[in-house]
Coordinates of C-alpha atoms and ligand atoms in Angstrom, one line a residue:
M201 CA 41.0 3.3 -68.1
R202 CA 42.7 -0.3 -68.3
V203 CA 41.8 -2.7 -71.1
I204 CA 41.9 -6.3 -70.4
Q205 CA 41.6 -9.4 -72.4
S206 CA 41.0 -12.3 -69.2
I207 CA 37.9 -14.0 -67.8
S208 CA 39.8 -14.8 -64.8
E209 CA 40.9 -11.5 -64.7
M210 CA 38.5 -9.5 -65.2
Q211 CA 36.6 -11.8 -62.4
Q212 CA 39.3 -11.2 -59.8
I213 CA 38.9 -7.8 -60.4
A214 CA 34.8 -7.5 -60.2
Q215 CA 34.6 -10.0 -56.8
A216 CA 37.2 -7.3 -55.5
A217 CA 34.7 -3.8 -56.0
R218 CA 32.0 -6.4 -55.4
R219 CA 33.7 -7.3 -51.7
A220 CA 34.6 -3.6 -51.3
G221 CA 30.8 -2.7 -51.5
E222 CA 31.4 -0.8 -55.2
R223 CA 27.8 -2.0 -58.2
I224 CA 28.7 -2.6 -61.1
A225 CA 27.1 -0.8 -64.5
F226 CA 28.3 -3.1 -67.1
V227 CA 27.9 -1.1 -71.3
P228 CA 27.7 -4.8 -73.5
T229 CA 29.1 -3.6 -77.3
M230 CA 30.7 -5.4 -80.2
G231 CA 32.7 -1.5 -80.9
F232 CA 32.8 0.6 -83.3
L233 CA 30.8 3.4 -81.2
H234 CA 29.0 5.8 -81.1
E235 CA 26.4 8.2 -80.0
G236 CA 24.1 6.0 -78.5
H237 CA 26.9 3.5 -77.1
A238 CA 28.8 7.2 -75.1
S239 CA 24.6 7.7 -73.9
L240 CA 24.1 4.2 -72.3
M241 CA 28.2 4.4 -70.9
R242 CA 27.0 8.2 -69.4
E243 CA 24.5 7.2 -68.1
G244 CA 25.7 4.1 -66.3
R245 CA 28.5 5.9 -64.7
L246 CA 26.1 8.2 -63.1
R247 CA 24.7 4.6 -61.4
S248 CA 28.0 2.5 -60.6
E249 CA 30.9 3.0 -59.2
L250 CA 32.8 0.4 -61.6
L251 CA 31.7 0.6 -64.8
V252 CA 32.9 -1.7 -68.0
T253 CA 32.2 -1.9 -71.0
S254 CA 33.4 -5.1 -73.8
I255 CA 34.4 -4.7 -76.6
F256 CA 33.9 -7.8 -78.5
V257 CA 32.8 -8.8 -82.1
N258 CA 30.2 -11.9 -80.5
P259 CA 30.7 -14.9 -84.1
T260 CA 28.2 -17.1 -82.2
Q261 CA 25.4 -13.9 -83.4
F262 CA 26.3 -14.1 -87.2
G263 CA 25.1 -16.1 -89.4
A264 CA 26.7 -17.9 -92.7
G265 CA 25.5 -14.8 -94.9
D266 CA 26.0 -12.3 -92.2
D267 CA 28.3 -9.2 -91.8
F268 CA 30.9 -10.2 -89.0
D269 CA 34.3 -10.8 -91.4
C270 CA 33.5 -6.9 -92.7
Y271 CA 32.1 -5.5 -88.9
P272 CA 33.3 -2.4 -88.9
R273 CA 36.3 -1.9 -85.9
D274 CA 38.7 0.8 -84.7
P275 CA 39.6 -0.6 -80.7
E276 CA 41.7 3.2 -80.8
R277 CA 38.5 5.5 -81.6
D278 CA 36.1 3.1 -79.7
C279 CA 39.7 3.5 -76.7
T280 CA 38.9 6.9 -77.4
L281 CA 35.2 7.5 -76.9
A282 CA 34.7 5.3 -74.4
A283 CA 37.3 7.2 -71.7
A284 CA 35.7 10.7 -73.1
A285 CA 32.3 8.5 -71.7
G286 CA 33.4 7.8 -67.9
V287 CA 34.5 4.1 -68.5
D288 CA 36.6 2.3 -66.0
L289 CA 37.5 -0.6 -68.0
I290 CA 37.1 -2.3 -70.7
F291 CA 36.9 -5.9 -70.8
A292 CA 38.1 -7.3 -75.1
P293 CA 38.2 -11.7 -74.7
T294 CA 39.4 -13.0 -77.7
S295 CA 36.9 -15.1 -79.4
R296 CA 39.3 -18.1 -78.0
E297 CA 39.0 -17.0 -74.9
M298 CA 35.6 -16.9 -74.7
Y299 CA 34.9 -19.9 -77.5
P300 CA 37.2 -22.3 -76.3
A301 CA 37.9 -25.4 -78.3
G302 CA 35.6 -27.7 -76.8
Y303 CA 33.1 -25.7 -76.4
Q304 CA 29.5 -26.9 -76.8
S305 CA 27.0 -24.4 -73.8
W306 CA 23.9 -22.6 -74.6
V307 CA 21.4 -20.3 -73.6
D308 CA 18.5 -20.4 -75.6
L309 CA 14.3 -18.9 -75.4
E310 CA 11.7 -19.7 -77.0
R311 CA 9.0 -17.8 -78.2
I312 CA 9.6 -14.6 -77.8
T313 CA 12.7 -15.3 -80.0
L314 CA 10.6 -16.4 -83.2
P315 CA 9.6 -13.5 -84.9
L316 CA 10.4 -10.5 -86.3
C317 CA 14.8 -10.6 -86.3
G318 CA 14.4 -14.3 -85.1
A319 CA 13.2 -15.3 -88.5
S320 CA 15.3 -13.7 -90.1
R321 CA 18.3 -14.6 -88.6
P322 CA 18.3 -18.4 -87.6
G323 CA 20.2 -18.8 -83.9
H324 CA 21.3 -15.0 -83.7
F325 CA 19.0 -15.2 -80.6
R326 CA 21.1 -18.3 -79.1
G327 CA 24.5 -16.4 -80.1
V328 CA 23.1 -12.7 -78.2
T329 CA 22.0 -14.4 -75.1
T330 CA 24.6 -16.8 -74.7
V331 CA 27.5 -14.4 -75.6
V332 CA 25.5 -12.0 -72.3
T333 CA 25.5 -14.9 -69.7
K334 CA 29.2 -15.3 -70.5
L335 CA 29.9 -11.5 -70.6
F336 CA 27.5 -10.8 -67.2
N337 CA 29.6 -14.3 -65.6
A338 CA 33.2 -12.0 -66.4
V339 CA 31.7 -8.9 -65.4
L340 CA 29.1 -9.6 -61.8
P341 CA 27.4 -6.4 -62.3
H342 CA 24.8 -5.2 -60.8
L343 CA 23.3 -4.1 -63.8
A344 CA 23.5 -3.2 -67.8
L345 CA 22.2 -0.9 -69.5
F346 CA 20.7 -2.0 -73.5
G347 CA 19.5 0.4 -76.7
K348 CA 16.2 0.6 -77.9
K349 CA 17.3 0.3 -81.2
D350 CA 17.9 -3.9 -80.9
F351 CA 14.3 -3.9 -78.8
Q352 CA 13.8 -7.3 -79.3
Q353 CA 16.8 -8.0 -78.0
L354 CA 16.3 -5.8 -75.2
A355 CA 13.4 -7.8 -74.5
V356 CA 14.8 -11.1 -75.0
I357 CA 17.7 -10.4 -72.5
R358 CA 15.0 -9.4 -70.0
R359 CA 13.1 -12.8 -70.2
M360 CA 16.5 -14.8 -70.2
T361 CA 17.9 -12.0 -66.3
L362 CA 13.7 -12.8 -65.2
D363 CA 14.0 -16.6 -66.3
L364 CA 17.4 -18.2 -65.2
N365 CA 17.2 -15.5 -62.1
L366 CA 19.9 -13.8 -63.3
P367 CA 21.1 -11.4 -60.4
V368 CA 21.8 -8.4 -63.0
E369 CA 19.0 -5.3 -63.7
I370 CA 18.5 -4.5 -66.9
V371 CA 17.8 -1.1 -67.7
G372 CA 16.6 -0.2 -71.4
M373 CA 18.1 3.3 -73.1
P374 CA 15.9 5.3 -75.4
I375 CA 17.4 5.6 -79.0
V376 CA 19.7 7.8 -80.4
R377 CA 19.6 9.5 -83.1
E378 CA 21.0 11.7 -86.3
A379 CA 19.8 15.1 -86.4
D380 CA 17.6 14.2 -89.8
G381 CA 16.0 10.9 -87.6
L382 CA 18.4 8.4 -89.1
A383 CA 18.8 5.6 -85.3
M384 CA 22.3 6.1 -85.3
S385 CA 24.2 1.4 -85.6
S386 CA 27.4 1.0 -86.2
R387 CA 25.8 -0.2 -89.6
N388 CA 25.3 3.3 -90.7
A389 CA 28.4 3.0 -91.7
Y390 CA 28.5 0.8 -94.8
L391 CA 25.8 3.3 -96.2
S392 CA 26.7 5.4 -99.3
P393 CA 25.4 9.2 -99.3
G394 CA 22.5 8.2 -101.4
E395 CA 22.1 5.6 -99.2
R396 CA 22.1 7.5 -96.4
H397 CA 19.9 9.1 -98.0
S398 CA 17.6 6.3 -98.7
A399 CA 17.1 4.9 -95.1
L400 CA 15.7 7.4 -93.9
C401 CA 12.5 6.2 -94.9
L402 CA 12.7 3.7 -91.5
S403 CA 12.2 7.2 -89.6
R404 CA 9.8 8.4 -92.1
A405 CA 7.2 5.7 -91.5
I406 CA 7.6 5.4 -88.0
G407 CA 7.2 9.1 -87.9
G408 CA 3.7 8.4 -89.8
A409 CA 2.3 5.7 -88.0
R410 CA 2.6 7.8 -84.8
E411 CA 0.5 10.4 -85.8
Q412 CA -1.8 7.7 -87.8
Y413 CA -2.2 6.1 -84.1
R414 CA -2.3 10.4 -82.7
Q415 CA -5.7 10.6 -85.2
G416 CA -6.9 7.8 -83.2
V417 CA -6.3 5.0 -85.9
D418 CA -6.0 1.7 -83.9
D419 CA -7.2 -1.3 -86.7
V420 CA -2.8 -2.5 -86.7
S421 CA -3.9 -3.6 -90.8
R422 CA -4.2 -0.6 -91.3
L423 CA -1.2 1.3 -89.8
R424 CA 1.0 -1.3 -91.0
A425 CA -0.9 -0.3 -94.5
G426 CA 0.4 3.2 -94.6
V427 CA 3.9 2.0 -92.9
L428 CA 4.3 -0.2 -96.0
A429 CA 3.1 2.3 -98.6
M430 CA 6.0 4.5 -96.5
L431 CA 8.9 2.6 -97.1
K432 CA 8.1 0.8 -100.7
G433 CA 7.9 5.0 -101.5
E434 CA 11.8 4.5 -100.9
A435 CA 12.4 2.1 -104.5
A436 CA 16.3 2.0 -102.9
A437 CA 14.3 0.0 -99.1
V438 CA 13.8 -3.8 -99.2
V439 CA 11.2 -4.4 -96.4
E440 CA 12.5 -7.5 -94.5
Y441 CA 9.2 -6.7 -91.6
A442 CA 7.3 -3.9 -90.8
E443 CA 5.4 -5.7 -87.7
F444 CA 3.1 -4.9 -84.6
R445 CA 3.4 -6.7 -81.8
H446 CA 3.1 -6.6 -77.9
G447 CA 5.3 -4.3 -76.8
E448 CA 6.9 -7.1 -73.9
T449 CA 5.7 -10.1 -75.0
L450 CA 6.3 -9.7 -79.1
E451 CA 2.8 -11.3 -79.6
E452 CA 1.6 -10.5 -82.7
V453 CA -2.3 -8.2 -81.5
T454 CA -4.8 -6.8 -84.4
T455 CA -5.1 -2.6 -82.1
A456 CA -3.0 -1.0 -81.4
G457 CA -2.2 0.2 -78.7
D458 CA 0.1 2.9 -76.5
N459 CA 2.4 -0.7 -75.5
T460 CA 2.6 -1.8 -79.5
L461 CA 6.0 -2.0 -80.7
L462 CA 6.0 -1.2 -84.7
A463 CA 9.3 -3.2 -85.7
L464 CA 11.3 -2.5 -88.6
A465 CA 13.9 -4.9 -90.6
V466 CA 15.0 -2.8 -93.8
R467 CA 17.6 -3.5 -96.7
I468 CA 18.8 -0.8 -98.2
G469 CA 21.7 -1.8 -100.7
T470 CA 23.4 -4.3 -98.9
T471 CA 22.9 -3.5 -95.3
R472 CA 20.1 -4.0 -92.6
L473 CA 19.1 -1.1 -90.5
I474 CA 16.5 -1.9 -88.1
D475 CA 14.6 1.1 -86.0
N476 CA 11.3 0.7 -84.1
C477 CA 8.9 2.7 -81.7
L478 CA 6.4 2.0 -79.0
L479 CA 3.4 3.8 -80.9
G480 CA 2.7 5.1 -77.5
E481 CA 6.5 6.7 -76.3
E482 CA 7.8 9.9 -77.6
N483 CA 11.5 8.3 -78.6
Ligands
LIG563 O1 24.1 -5.2 -79.4 C1 24.9 -5.6 -79.3 O2 26.0 -5.1 -79.2 C2 25.1 -7.1 -78.7 O3 23.8 -7.8 -79.4 C3 25.7 -7.1 -77.3 C4 24.3 -7.7 -76.8 C5 27.2 -7.7 -77.2 C6 25.7 -9.9 -77.7 O4 26.9 -9.5 -79.2

């Protein structure tokens, strides 16, 4: 498995692979890889001849109070996990390579980036859509795989790909959970053992809402009251948002259906966790 840092070298490899008729699958990451990333890589492996992952902690998607400086990093472990998942090539550019002096171009989407994480992290999605576009232009993938844990990110990237006619198939992959239900995330590493236990309130609240919906409750204000009650039952949890929205447009809904998204962002201590489900889906 090769690790390369240069955009032009990455493009040359991708162009040669395309000339040879190879299909390129791409898993963009910020490193500190876990089983959730590995599941994307294994799926990419099945669907491609060349499997590329990127490891780049993208400064432009972090705001002033965010955790860019302390974002967990472990390049050696990342290489081991990526190799075991069948990755052929890691693209790991430096910040200077991605954003050289004089850089001033941005990809910015409108409505879909405004609610949920977009409301609490202004500028976040502009950083995500810009870096993903730049990574696509470096890796030239036929398909790119993203986890559904970052549901809004996936919806935003689907919208961007459609709006800008990017020739990349976007594949959304199920959330991977720990045995006790906690959604896997690099940020789980910040949690103390006590906080790790408190963090289970997110998956519990999701399970509770699903159960109510299965039993026929489709009034969003009732479902939301149930979710908030479960989250507030956990003393360490500070709710940033708990919202029900349309599963594609992310517009607000008042009556829930199978394609209704329940999206949560909750702080446990200093760690911000997100989780979600579509009410009609099992995962
Ligand atoms: O989901 C992530 O890890 C990041 O937002 C991504 C898509 C790699 C862009 O930096």
